CSV table of C-alpha atoms in Angstrom, one decimal:
chain,number,residue,atom,x,y,z
A,1,UNK,CA,58.7,118.6,139.7
A,2,UNK,CA,60.3,117.9,136.3
A,3,UNK,CA,57.7,118.0,133.5
A,4,UNK,CA,57.0,114.9,131.6
A,5,UNK,CA,55.7,114.4,128.0
A,6,UNK,CA,52.4,113.3,129.4
A,7,UNK,CA,51.7,116.6,131.1
A,8,UNK,CA,48.8,118.5,129.6
A,9,UNK,CA,50.9,121.7,129.3
A,10,UNK,CA,53.4,119.9,126.9
A,11,UNK,CA,52.1,119.6,123.4
A,12,UNK,CA,55.6,119.4,121.7
A,13,UNK,CA,56.6,116.1,120.2
A,14,UNK,CA,58.4,113.6,122.5
A,15,UNK,CA,61.7,114.2,120.8
A,16,UNK,CA,61.5,118.0,121.6
A,17,UNK,CA,60.7,117.2,125.2
A,18,UNK,CA,63.7,114.9,125.4
A,19,UNK,CA,65.9,117.5,123.8
A,20,UNK,CA,64.6,120.0,126.4
A,21,UNK,CA,65.6,117.7,129.3
A,22,UNK,CA,68.9,116.7,127.9
A,23,UNK,CA,69.8,120.1,126.5
A,24,UNK,CA,68.8,122.4,129.4
A,25,UNK,CA,69.5,120.0,132.3
A,26,UNK,CA,72.6,118.1,131.1
A,27,UNK,CA,73.7,117.1,134.6
A,28,UNK,CA,70.4,116.1,136.2
A,29,UNK,CA,70.6,112.4,135.4
A,30,UNK,CA,74.2,112.1,136.4
A,31,UNK,CA,74.6,114.7,139.2
A,32,UNK,CA,75.4,113.8,142.7
A,33,UNK,CA,72.4,114.2,145.1
A,34,UNK,CA,72.8,117.0,147.5
A,35,UNK,CA,70.6,117.2,150.6
A,36,UNK,CA,70.0,120.2,152.9
A,37,UNK,CA,72.0,118.5,155.6
A,38,UNK,CA,74.9,118.2,153.2
A,39,UNK,CA,74.8,121.9,152.5
A,40,UNK,CA,74.8,122.6,156.2
A,41,UNK,CA,77.8,120.4,156.8
A,42,UNK,CA,79.6,122.1,154.0
A,43,UNK,CA,78.6,125.6,155.2
A,44,UNK,CA,79.9,125.0,158.8
A,45,UNK,CA,83.3,124.1,157.5
A,46,UNK,CA,83.8,126.8,154.9
A,47,UNK,CA,81.4,129.8,155.3
A,48,UNK,CA,83.4,132.8,156.4
A,49,UNK,CA,81.1,133.6,159.3
A,50,UNK,CA,81.3,130.1,160.7
A,51,UNK,CA,85.1,129.9,160.2
A,52,UNK,CA,85.6,133.3,161.9
A,53,UNK,CA,83.4,132.5,164.9
A,54,UNK,CA,85.1,129.1,165.3
A,55,UNK,CA,88.6,130.6,165.1
A,56,UNK,CA,87.6,133.2,167.7
A,57,UNK,CA,87.3,130.6,170.4
A,58,UNK,CA,91.0,129.4,170.5
A,59,UNK,CA,92.1,133.0,170.1
A,60,UNK,CA,90.1,133.9,173.2
A,61,UNK,CA,91.6,130.9,175.0
A,62,UNK,CA,95.1,132.0,174.1
A,63,UNK,CA,94.4,135.5,175.5
A,64,UNK,CA,93.2,133.9,178.7
A,65,UNK,CA,96.5,131.9,179.0
A,66,UNK,CA,98.4,135.1,178.6
A,67,UNK,CA,97.1,136.7,181.8
A,68,UNK,CA,97.3,135.7,185.4
A,69,UNK,CA,98.8,136.9,188.7
A,70,UNK,CA,101.9,138.1,186.9
A,71,UNK,CA,100.8,140.5,184.2
A,72,UNK,CA,104.3,141.3,183.0
A,73,UNK,CA,107.5,139.2,182.5
A,74,UNK,CA,110.5,139.5,184.9
A,75,UNK,CA,113.1,142.1,184.0
A,76,UNK,CA,116.8,141.5,184.3
A,77,UNK,CA,119.6,143.9,183.8
A,78,UNK,CA,123.4,143.6,183.9
A,79,UNK,CA,126.0,146.3,183.7
A,80,UNK,CA,129.8,146.2,183.4
A,81,UNK,CA,132.2,149.1,183.4
A,82,UNK,CA,134.6,149.5,180.4
A,83,UNK,CA,137.5,148.2,182.3
A,84,UNK,CA,135.5,145.4,183.8
A,85,UNK,CA,136.2,146.5,187.3
A,86,UNK,CA,132.6,146.8,188.4
A,87,UNK,CA,129.8,144.4,187.7
A,88,UNK,CA,126.2,145.1,188.8
A,89,UNK,CA,122.7,144.1,187.9
A,90,UNK,CA,119.2,143.4,189.1
A,91,UNK,CA,116.2,141.1,188.7
A,92,UNK,CA,112.8,142.5,189.1
A,93,UNK,CA,109.2,141.0,188.9
A,94,UNK,CA,106.3,143.4,188.6
A,95,UNK,CA,103.4,142.4,190.8
A,96,UNK,CA,100.0,144.0,191.3
A,97,UNK,CA,99.1,144.2,194.9
A,98,UNK,CA,95.5,145.2,194.1
A,99,UNK,CA,94.5,142.1,192.2
A,100,UNK,CA,94.8,143.5,188.7
A,101,UNK,CA,96.0,140.2,187.3
A,102,UNK,CA,93.2,138.3,188.9
A,103,UNK,CA,90.6,140.6,187.4
A,104,UNK,CA,92.3,140.4,184.0
A,105,UNK,CA,92.0,136.6,184.2
A,106,UNK,CA,88.3,136.9,185.1
A,107,UNK,CA,87.8,139.2,182.1
A,108,UNK,CA,89.6,136.8,179.7
A,109,UNK,CA,87.6,133.8,181.0
A,110,UNK,CA,84.3,135.7,180.3
A,111,UNK,CA,85.7,136.5,176.8
A,112,UNK,CA,86.1,132.8,176.2
A,113,UNK,CA,82.5,132.2,177.2
A,114,UNK,CA,81.3,134.9,174.9
A,115,UNK,CA,83.3,133.5,172.0
A,116,UNK,CA,81.9,130.0,172.5
A,117,UNK,CA,78.3,131.3,172.7
A,118,UNK,CA,78.9,133.5,169.6
A,119,UNK,CA,80.2,130.5,167.7
A,120,UNK,CA,77.2,128.4,168.5
A,121,UNK,CA,74.8,131.1,167.5
A,122,UNK,CA,76.7,131.8,164.3
A,123,UNK,CA,76.6,128.1,163.4
A,124,UNK,CA,72.9,127.9,164.0
A,125,UNK,CA,72.3,131.1,161.9
A,126,UNK,CA,74.4,129.8,159.1
A,127,UNK,CA,72.6,126.5,159.2
A,128,UNK,CA,69.2,128.2,159.0
A,129,UNK,CA,70.4,130.5,156.1
A,130,UNK,CA,71.8,127.5,154.2
A,131,UNK,CA,68.6,125.6,154.5
A,132,UNK,CA,66.5,128.6,153.4
A,133,UNK,CA,68.8,129.2,150.4
A,134,UNK,CA,68.6,125.5,149.5
A,135,UNK,CA,64.8,125.8,149.5
A,136,UNK,CA,65.0,129.0,147.4
A,137,UNK,CA,67.2,127.2,144.8
A,138,UNK,CA,64.6,124.4,144.5
A,139,UNK,CA,61.7,126.9,144.3
A,140,UNK,CA,63.4,129.0,141.6
A,141,UNK,CA,64.2,125.9,139.6
A,142,UNK,CA,60.5,125.0,139.7
A,143,UNK,CA,59.5,128.5,138.8
A,144,UNK,CA,61.8,128.5,135.8
A,145,UNK,CA,60.6,125.1,134.6
A,146,UNK,CA,57.1,126.4,134.9
A,147,UNK,CA,57.9,129.6,133.1
A,148,UNK,CA,59.7,127.7,130.4
A,149,UNK,CA,56.6,125.5,129.9
A,150,UNK,CA,54.4,128.6,129.7
A,151,UNK,CA,56.7,130.2,127.2
A,152,UNK,CA,56.7,127.1,124.9
A,153,UNK,CA,52.9,126.8,125.3
A,154,UNK,CA,52.5,130.4,124.3
A,155,UNK,CA,54.6,129.8,121.2
A,156,UNK,CA,52.4,126.8,120.4
A,157,UNK,CA,49.3,128.9,120.9
A,158,UNK,CA,50.6,131.7,118.6
A,159,UNK,CA,51.5,129.2,115.9
A,160,UNK,CA,48.0,127.6,116.1
A,161,UNK,CA,46.4,131.0,115.9
A,162,UNK,CA,48.6,132.0,112.9
A,163,UNK,CA,47.5,128.8,111.2
A,164,UNK,CA,43.8,129.6,111.9
A,165,UNK,CA,44.2,133.2,110.8
A,166,UNK,CA,45.7,132.1,107.6
A,167,UNK,CA,42.6,130.2,106.6
A,168,UNK,CA,40.2,132.9,108.0
A,169,UNK,CA,39.2,131.1,111.2
A,170,UNK,CA,40.8,133.6,113.5
A,171,UNK,CA,40.8,137.4,113.7
A,172,UNK,CA,43.9,139.5,113.4
A,173,UNK,CA,43.2,140.7,117.0
A,174,UNK,CA,43.5,137.1,118.1
A,175,UNK,CA,46.9,136.8,116.5
A,176,UNK,CA,48.1,140.0,118.1
A,177,UNK,CA,46.9,138.9,121.5
A,178,UNK,CA,48.7,135.5,121.1
A,179,UNK,CA,51.9,137.3,120.1
A,180,UNK,CA,51.8,139.6,123.1
A,181,UNK,CA,51.1,136.7,125.4
A,182,UNK,CA,54.2,134.9,124.0
A,183,UNK,CA,56.3,138.0,124.6
A,184,UNK,CA,55.1,138.2,128.2
A,185,UNK,CA,55.8,134.5,128.8
A,186,UNK,CA,59.3,134.9,127.2
A,187,UNK,CA,60.1,137.8,129.6
A,188,UNK,CA,58.9,135.8,132.6
A,189,UNK,CA,61.0,132.7,131.5
A,190,UNK,CA,64.2,134.8,131.1
A,191,UNK,CA,63.6,136.5,134.5
A,192,UNK,CA,62.9,133.1,136.1
A,193,UNK,CA,66.1,131.7,134.7
A,194,UNK,CA,68.1,134.6,136.0
A,195,UNK,CA,66.5,134.2,139.5
A,196,UNK,CA,67.5,130.5,139.4
A,197,UNK,CA,71.1,131.4,138.5
A,198,UNK,CA,71.1,133.9,141.4
A,199,UNK,CA,69.8,131.3,143.8
A,200,UNK,CA,72.4,128.7,142.7
A,201,UNK,CA,75.1,131.3,143.1
A,202,UNK,CA,73.9,132.1,146.6
A,203,UNK,CA,73.8,128.4,147.5
A,204,UNK,CA,77.3,127.9,146.2
A,205,UNK,CA,78.5,130.1,149.0
A,206,UNK,CA,77.5,127.3,151.4
A,207,UNK,CA,78.3,124.4,149.1
A,208,UNK,CA,80.4,125.1,146.0
A,209,UNK,CA,79.3,121.9,144.2
A,210,UNK,CA,75.6,122.9,144.5
A,211,UNK,CA,75.6,124.3,141.0
A,212,UNK,CA,76.0,120.9,139.4
A,213,UNK,CA,74.4,118.8,142.1
A,214,UNK,CA,70.9,117.3,142.1
A,215,UNK,CA,68.7,119.0,144.7
A,216,UNK,CA,65.7,117.6,146.4
A,217,UNK,CA,62.3,118.1,144.8
A,218,UNK,CA,60.6,119.1,148.0
A,219,UNK,CA,61.6,122.4,149.6
A,220,UNK,CA,59.9,121.3,152.8
A,221,UNK,CA,62.5,118.6,153.2
A,222,UNK,CA,65.0,121.2,154.4
A,223,UNK,CA,63.1,121.4,157.7
A,224,UNK,CA,64.5,119.1,160.4
A,225,UNK,CA,62.4,117.5,163.0
A,226,UNK,CA,62.1,119.7,166.1
A,227,UNK,CA,63.7,118.9,169.4
A,228,UNK,CA,63.9,120.3,172.9
A,229,UNK,CA,65.1,123.9,173.0
A,230,UNK,CA,67.8,125.4,175.1
A,231,UNK,CA,68.9,128.8,176.3
A,232,UNK,CA,69.6,131.3,173.5
A,233,UNK,CA,73.3,131.5,172.9
A,234,UNK,CA,73.1,135.1,171.9
A,235,UNK,CA,71.8,135.9,175.4
A,236,UNK,CA,74.6,133.8,177.0
A,237,UNK,CA,77.1,135.7,174.8
A,238,UNK,CA,75.7,139.1,175.9
A,239,UNK,CA,75.8,138.0,179.5
A,240,UNK,CA,79.4,136.9,179.2
A,241,UNK,CA,80.4,140.2,177.6
A,242,UNK,CA,78.7,142.0,180.5
A,243,UNK,CA,80.8,139.9,183.0
A,244,UNK,CA,83.9,140.7,180.9
A,245,UNK,CA,83.2,144.4,181.0
A,246,UNK,CA,82.7,144.3,184.8
A,247,UNK,CA,86.0,142.5,185.2
A,248,UNK,CA,87.8,144.9,182.9
A,249,UNK,CA,86.4,147.9,184.9
A,250,UNK,CA,87.7,146.2,188.2
A,251,UNK,CA,91.0,145.7,186.5
A,252,UNK,CA,91.3,149.3,185.5
A,253,UNK,CA,90.4,150.5,189.0
A,254,UNK,CA,93.1,148.1,190.4
A,255,UNK,CA,95.5,149.6,187.9
A,256,UNK,CA,95.2,153.0,189.8
A,257,UNK,CA,98.0,151.6,191.9
A,258,UNK,CA,101.1,151.0,189.8
A,259,UNK,CA,102.7,147.5,189.7
A,260,UNK,CA,105.1,146.8,192.5
A,261,UNK,CA,108.5,145.6,191.4
A,262,UNK,CA,110.0,143.0,193.7
A,263,UNK,CA,113.4,141.5,193.1
A,264,UNK,CA,117.2,141.5,193.8
A,265,UNK,CA,120.2,143.5,193.0
A,266,UNK,CA,123.8,142.4,192.9
A,267,UNK,CA,127.1,144.2,192.7
A,268,UNK,CA,130.8,143.2,192.7
A,269,UNK,CA,133.9,145.4,192.6
A,270,UNK,CA,136.5,143.4,190.8
A,271,UNK,CA,139.1,146.1,191.2
A,272,UNK,CA,139.0,145.9,195.0
A,273,UNK,CA,138.5,142.2,195.0
A,274,UNK,CA,135.4,142.6,197.1
A,275,UNK,CA,132.7,140.1,197.7
A,276,UNK,CA,129.5,139.8,195.6
A,277,UNK,CA,126.9,142.1,197.3
A,278,UNK,CA,123.3,140.9,197.0
A,279,UNK,CA,120.2,142.5,198.4
A,280,UNK,CA,116.4,142.9,197.9
A,281,UNK,CA,115.0,145.5,195.7
A,282,UNK,CA,111.6,147.1,195.6
A,283,UNK,CA,110.4,149.6,193.0
A,284,UNK,CA,107.0,151.2,192.8
A,285,UNK,CA,105.6,154.1,190.8
A,286,UNK,CA,103.9,156.9,192.7
A,287,UNK,CA,100.4,157.7,191.3
A,288,UNK,CA,100.8,161.4,191.8
A,289,UNK,CA,99.8,162.9,188.4
A,290,UNK,CA,98.0,160.1,186.6
A,291,UNK,CA,95.8,157.4,188.2
A,292,UNK,CA,94.4,155.6,185.2
A,293,UNK,CA,91.5,158.0,184.9
A,294,UNK,CA,91.2,157.4,181.1
A,295,UNK,CA,91.2,153.6,181.4
A,296,UNK,CA,88.5,153.7,184.1
A,297,UNK,CA,86.3,156.1,182.2
A,298,UNK,CA,86.5,154.0,179.0
A,299,UNK,CA,85.8,150.8,180.9
A,300,UNK,CA,82.8,152.3,182.6
A,301,UNK,CA,81.4,153.4,179.3
A,302,UNK,CA,82.0,149.9,177.8
A,303,UNK,CA,80.2,148.4,180.8
A,304,UNK,CA,77.2,150.6,180.3
A,305,UNK,CA,77.1,149.6,176.6
A,306,UNK,CA,77.4,145.9,177.5
A,307,UNK,CA,74.4,146.2,179.9
A,308,UNK,CA,72.3,148.0,177.3
A,309,UNK,CA,73.2,145.4,174.6
A,310,UNK,CA,72.2,142.6,177.0
A,311,UNK,CA,68.8,144.2,177.6
A,312,UNK,CA,68.4,144.7,173.8
A,313,UNK,CA,69.2,141.1,173.1
A,314,UNK,CA,66.8,139.9,175.8
A,315,UNK,CA,64.0,142.0,174.4
A,316,UNK,CA,64.6,140.8,170.8
A,317,UNK,CA,64.7,137.2,171.9
A,318,UNK,CA,61.5,137.6,173.9
A,319,UNK,CA,59.7,139.1,170.9
A,320,UNK,CA,61.0,136.4,168.6
A,321,UNK,CA,59.9,133.6,170.8
A,322,UNK,CA,56.5,135.2,171.3
A,323,UNK,CA,55.7,136.0,167.7
A,324,UNK,CA,57.6,133.7,165.4
A,325,UNK,CA,56.0,130.4,166.5
A,326,UNK,CA,52.6,131.8,165.8
A,327,UNK,CA,53.7,133.0,162.3
A,328,UNK,CA,55.2,129.6,161.6
A,329,UNK,CA,52.1,127.7,162.6
A,330,UNK,CA,49.9,130.2,160.6
A,331,UNK,CA,52.0,129.7,157.5
A,332,UNK,CA,52.0,125.9,157.8
A,333,UNK,CA,48.2,125.8,158.3
A,334,UNK,CA,47.6,128.2,155.4
A,335,UNK,CA,49.8,126.2,153.1
A,336,UNK,CA,48.1,123.0,154.0
A,337,UNK,CA,44.8,124.4,152.8
A,338,UNK,CA,46.1,124.8,149.3
A,339,UNK,CA,46.2,121.0,148.8
A,340,UNK,CA,47.9,119.8,145.6
A,341,UNK,CA,48.1,123.1,143.8
A,342,UNK,CA,50.4,121.8,141.1
A,343,UNK,CA,47.7,119.2,140.1
A,344,UNK,CA,45.0,121.8,140.2
A,345,UNK,CA,47.0,124.2,138.0
A,346,UNK,CA,47.8,121.5,135.4
A,347,UNK,CA,44.2,120.3,135.2
A,348,UNK,CA,43.0,123.9,134.9
A,349,UNK,CA,45.5,124.5,132.0
A,350,UNK,CA,44.3,121.3,130.3
A,351,UNK,CA,40.7,122.5,130.6
A,352,UNK,CA,41.7,125.8,129.0
A,353,UNK,CA,43.5,124.0,126.2
A,354,UNK,CA,40.5,121.8,125.6
A,355,UNK,CA,38.1,124.8,125.7
A,356,UNK,CA,40.1,126.8,123.2
A,357,UNK,CA,40.6,123.8,120.9
A,358,UNK,CA,36.9,123.0,120.9
A,359,UNK,CA,35.9,126.6,120.4
A,360,UNK,CA,34.1,127.0,123.7
A,361,UNK,CA,36.4,129.9,124.6
A,362,UNK,CA,38.2,132.4,122.5
A,363,UNK,CA,41.8,133.3,122.2
A,364,UNK,CA,41.5,136.4,124.5
A,365,UNK,CA,39.8,134.4,127.2
A,366,UNK,CA,42.3,131.6,126.9
A,367,UNK,CA,45.2,134.0,127.2
A,368,UNK,CA,43.6,135.6,130.3
A,369,UNK,CA,42.7,132.4,132.0
A,370,UNK,CA,46.1,130.9,131.3
A,371,UNK,CA,47.8,133.9,132.9
A,372,UNK,CA,45.6,133.7,136.0
A,373,UNK,CA,46.4,130.0,136.4
A,374,UNK,CA,50.1,130.5,136.0
A,375,UNK,CA,50.1,133.5,138.4
A,376,UNK,CA,48.3,131.4,141.0
A,377,UNK,CA,50.8,128.5,140.5
A,378,UNK,CA,53.7,130.8,141.0
A,379,UNK,CA,52.1,132.4,144.0
A,380,UNK,CA,51.6,128.9,145.5
A,381,UNK,CA,55.3,128.2,145.0
A,382,UNK,CA,56.2,131.5,146.7
A,383,UNK,CA,53.8,130.7,149.6
A,384,UNK,CA,55.6,127.4,150.1
A,385,UNK,CA,59.0,129.1,150.2
A,386,UNK,CA,57.6,131.7,152.7
A,387,UNK,CA,56.4,128.8,154.9
A,388,UNK,CA,59.8,127.2,154.8
A,389,UNK,CA,61.4,130.5,155.8
A,390,UNK,CA,58.8,131.1,158.6
A,391,UNK,CA,59.4,127.7,160.1
A,392,UNK,CA,63.2,128.1,159.9
A,393,UNK,CA,62.8,131.4,161.8
A,394,UNK,CA,61.0,129.4,164.5
A,395,UNK,CA,63.8,126.8,164.7
A,396,UNK,CA,66.4,129.5,164.9
A,397,UNK,CA,64.5,131.5,167.5
A,398,UNK,CA,64.3,128.4,169.7
A,399,UNK,CA,67.8,127.3,168.7
A,400,UNK,CA,66.6,123.9,167.7
A,401,UNK,CA,69.7,121.6,167.7
A,402,UNK,CA,68.4,119.7,164.8
A,403,UNK,CA,69.1,122.6,162.5
A,404,UNK,CA,72.6,121.2,162.5
A,405,UNK,CA,73.2,117.5,161.6
A,406,UNK,CA,74.4,115.5,164.5
A,407,UNK,CA,77.5,114.4,162.6
A,408,UNK,CA,78.6,117.9,161.6
A,409,UNK,CA,81.9,119.5,162.6
A,410,UNK,CA,80.1,121.7,165.1
A,411,UNK,CA,79.4,118.8,167.4
A,412,UNK,CA,83.1,118.3,167.8
A,413,UNK,CA,83.9,121.9,168.8
């Protein structure tokens, strides 16, 4: 949460605290609130993975419309002699008598099913990643605010020790320890600020206005309520690709027999004034030297690969559904045991400040205790972030539909 002037860690005057808020967070008071659901909605409409998977569906549907019983367009030819005395031509429609077009249609239909399942899985994955990145941005913001407080408190401690050392109430060693503690706190604050910038940059890939938006104070708010789960779409996509590979192999086998050309020919001898001669015409290739061996071999290899990929996906999904829920429940239960760790840390720091001020503890002990408290506070923030990610893993493993807001663009696809 944002520090206030009444917090025990802040000993700077009220004007300094106000300058800190206004100077380092100039957009907080006027920024537009941005929820995790808002980030997901934005991500589904602009993230490259989501856009690519959504565009793949109409592309697959277009390929399906392209194939059918007739795999090739009719062919027409007309010939005229130089003197115009003889006119002749033909019309020919290639047809597969072995069902090549039907198998091609089956393969294209399976390709559409695979593209649709891939699109749904991608949207769910992007939604989970967007929520995790949102939580990371909130956590890094809190870590930086904490590190900045620690740095300013270390400066305050060093200044107080310098004042005591000047009047002989502190040892030179105490002053050196205070200076080293300030240096360590400064490095941590700079690193935390860089991590926050990195998190905001990552979040901007999902929602470009996230850099200047006001984010929620509770990372756990990124987790939606759970709902009934459905079949994993990555399994459905792998099954569709297996059906597609099977249909492609049948098509390649059907292509062993070349297409049969069925049509008409016509001829008219203008010089003789003869009638227009019209008759049926059939053309067919003779599979004497090549019988589509390469196409069949390639398709058989692709079918084997599709089968192996399906088994691999099923094994991974089974493992995720068996392991991740336990991890998520463990993390949530463990985090719940920490209680209000922020309040505990602030009260501990206040006690350290009081102990040092009253002389109950020395500078070295105060520096050590302060470091331990701050390390524990940061660890608690990291534990909360890990819990968010663990629970998001569960929601993605079960493909919880609430990962995606009901009013998002995905529901219309």
